[in-house]
Amino acid sequence: MKHVKYGKCVKCGRTYSAVPDLTTCACGGILDIVYDYEYVRAHLTKEKLAARPERSMWRYRELLPVADSTEPTPLRVGWSPLYEEPRLAEILGLKRLWVKDDGQNPTASLKDRASAMAVAKAREAGASVIACSSTGNAASSLAGNAAAAGLSTYIFVPSRAPKGKVAQLMTFGATVISVQGSYEETFELSKQAIDRWGWYNRNAAINPYLSEGKKTVALEIMEQLDWQTPDYIAISVGDGCTIAGLWKGLKDLYAIGFIDRLPRLISAQAAGCCPLNRSIETGEDWRPMEENTLADSIAVGVPRNADKALMAIRESDGLVVNVSDEEIMAAQKLLGRTCGVFGEPAGVTGAAGVKKLCEAGVIGEDNTVVSVVTGNGLKDVANAIKSCGEPISIPSDMDRLLAAFAERRITVD
Amino acid sequence: MKHVKYGKCVKCGRTYSAVPDLTTCACGGILDIVYDYEYVRAHLTKEKLAARPERSMWRYRELLPVADSTEPTPLRVGWSPLYEEPRLAEILGLKRLWVKDDGQNPTASLKDRASAMAVAKAREAGASVIACSSTGNAASSLAGNAAAAGLSTYIFVPSRAPKGKVAQLMTFGATVISVQGSYEETFELSKQAIDRWGWYNRNAAINPYLSEGKKTVALEIMEQLDWQTPDYIAISVGDGCTIAGLWKGLKDLYAIGFIDRLPRLISAQAAGCCPLNRSIETGEDWRPMEENTLADSIAVGVPRNADKALMAIRESDGLVVNVSDEEIMAAQKLLGRTCGVFGEPAGVTGAAGVKKLCEAGVIGEDNTVVSVVTGNGLKDVANAIKSCGEPISIPSDMDRLLAAFAERRITVD
């Protein structure tokens, strides 16, 4: 990989050759993949990119840590739609607003970007088995992307994972271990098992390539905005890997001169589980929290990628915002009704944060904002139904329909 | 619309001006939109198409019944991935096999193609309310596409519609009427309500433009295959509108010289509800059937578009195949495990049909086949879980993991 220099520890600065099965630093720190930006600049131009027919994350090969000979993974991951939402912008009082719907991915979440990368690197490493622990989306995306590539998977999820995600896993043929405990306990068991059997490791806080997959969401947003930087990009935060990946992509583009300024990040966490945002707010080290939110994908009391995430928020002069479960579910409905985008609770937490910051007057009519929806609402139907209520239920009878409309004060024009 | 001649009744041949709110013929027959193929030939070439950056169903404007001034609808509908599946082809004993994953659409089903068309035509008609009856997918796709366009919706679903679809509807802000009865009874109530209040009608068997949206799946398949016609295209069949749309798209391409031969269609229905296939098999008129299958989207005992569907199957010299619920759920697992594609039961019924025809030796190693997956498995998680079973459930403890593996005879290399 001529364009990749090495993996560098974000804690102690030690560097490691970028072998396919790279994990963490000897000091325990997480590695960051460092590119030769001069090489990338020489080989990638905006014009070259614009002419490329590939509409997937593999469109950005010069900025991805894979060998020239590595083939794109089978499922079509990435190039999700970026919708401008003038009506929602008006409701919130923003200058301009875009929604990046990353629920439009093969297994319906942003995690497909990391899992496709894991599959690509596992193939480079000659591995036939991949394993991970996950709150659910990383799991189902790994299972799907691996199945399509003919690799097998061992997957550890906390028992609270929603049925939609478990159904995907089982259908994709993964061996699924549902751990009766927190995400932290799930992660620990997966770590022991991976150490024991030597499976290829897809835990995003251990395998430094996975953030590089996730960063493609930033590359796409900026290309879809024709390289015009918005003021803010909002995203939900759990383990910390996704916001770190987002930031990495933006810094890459800045480093190669594709964008001339960086946006500020908005880190949205659930009020019931916000160890990273609390650390930013208090200026103290992060400490574990209970996992007390229905937004299961970001219910991470012990974030495994705290260092990179906190660095990303601070470097970007970012904002942090914590939202209640009620605010999350209200954002789900708002996005559904005004944008036709159905996000899972964690998926719309970024949008809930944007709404809250608008209401607080922190951001407003001078600002342009991109809000990333990280997962599809179909992943967690139970909470959506609880939030939206039940439909009108009647027999096939016009009088009953009229009565039902009258009862609910529905006036038909 | 210079490229559109008129709507023509498939029963009596009477023609109607192609106004935006066109419905059925005075004789009760369904209309077919007729194009001026000479005009289309003069305005659309393969090269022109290949150079077009638009990656959505609106890419094919010259073959779509919309005015030049009509804007594409907001959600990104269409251009779903077509995956070649060599491993599955080998398992089934086919020469080549492709899976068109139309679950990769904004609301996760092929029906988005028809709903986007309904929204476009409703706008042309100046309507602000759209209504339909649906087994679920047409409903959620209409609700989503309409919400994104700022239109409101009244939607009638049978009470058996899976929770995932109802959750989408409610989140998209539709007024949902869950009818305690069959799809037929649901359709009847919607018809009465639409007649009473004059809503724009998105019932695909009444509004002739909707098949024209659905046909884009065929246009894409052929473009993605570089205009090389496969021997067969397999798809699940309920109301009949989708297979009719598929066939229309293929005939369009043949008429304008983009393909030099037509494929044969494979009409797959559930054995518990196969009135159209039964009509082909027996040579008799179709008769209503019970709606006895878990593949809810195609559980249509009284198909509303029987005429067009039967014509499509016959004209293409098509095959019909009926599959049991067990065969459907086996196909769901097979696609998940070998392709990483998770389809809902009705969505994988086409693939179940292909498998059955291969096993029966009707098709085989000389044949190339495209199988369309019409909806995402996340729409109906309950049946997937029933079919796949539950994961291994243990506390975070290595000894318990080893015991669980031993018990299930899982050998880890």
PDB file of C-alpha atoms in Angstrom, chain A residues 211 214 237-245 269 276 300 303-306 308-310:
ATOM      1  CA  SER A 211     -12.671   3.756  11.229  1.00  0.00           C
ATOM      2  CA  LYS A 214     -16.564   4.584   8.454  1.00  0.00           C
ATOM      3  CA  VAL A 237     -22.132   8.754  19.496  1.00  0.00           C
ATOM      4  CA  GLY A 238     -21.791   5.470  21.377  1.00  0.00           C
ATOM      5  CA  ASP A 239     -18.493   3.618  21.302  1.00  0.00           C
ATOM      6  CA  GLY A 240     -16.862   6.635  19.660  1.00  0.00           C
ATOM      7  CA  CYS A 241     -15.626   4.910  16.500  1.00  0.00           C
ATOM      8  CA  THR A 242     -18.142   6.481  14.148  1.00  0.00           C
ATOM      9  CA  ILE A 243     -17.546  10.112  15.053  1.00  0.00           C
ATOM     10  CA  ALA A 244     -13.810   9.396  14.990  1.00  0.00           C
ATOM     11  CA  GLY A 245     -14.164   7.958  11.499  1.00  0.00           C
ATOM     12  CA  GLN A 269     -25.554  11.173  23.003  1.00  0.00           C
ATOM     13  CA  LEU A 276     -18.064  11.082  26.273  1.00  0.00           C
ATOM     14  CA  VAL A 300     -22.392   2.158  25.496  1.00  0.00           C
ATOM     15  CA  PRO A 303     -16.873   3.578  25.146  1.00  0.00           C
ATOM     16  CA  ARG A 304     -14.061   1.619  23.568  1.00  0.00           C
ATOM     17  CA  ASN A 305     -12.829   4.405  21.361  1.00  0.00           C
ATOM     18  CA  ALA A 306     -13.009   7.297  23.797  1.00  0.00           C
ATOM     19  CA  LYS A 308     -10.221   9.100  19.223  1.00  0.00           C
ATOM     20  CA  ALA A 309     -13.770  10.351  19.772  1.00  0.00           C
ATOM     21  CA  LEU A 310     -12.828  12.992  22.337  1.00  0.00           C
TER      22      LEU A 310
END
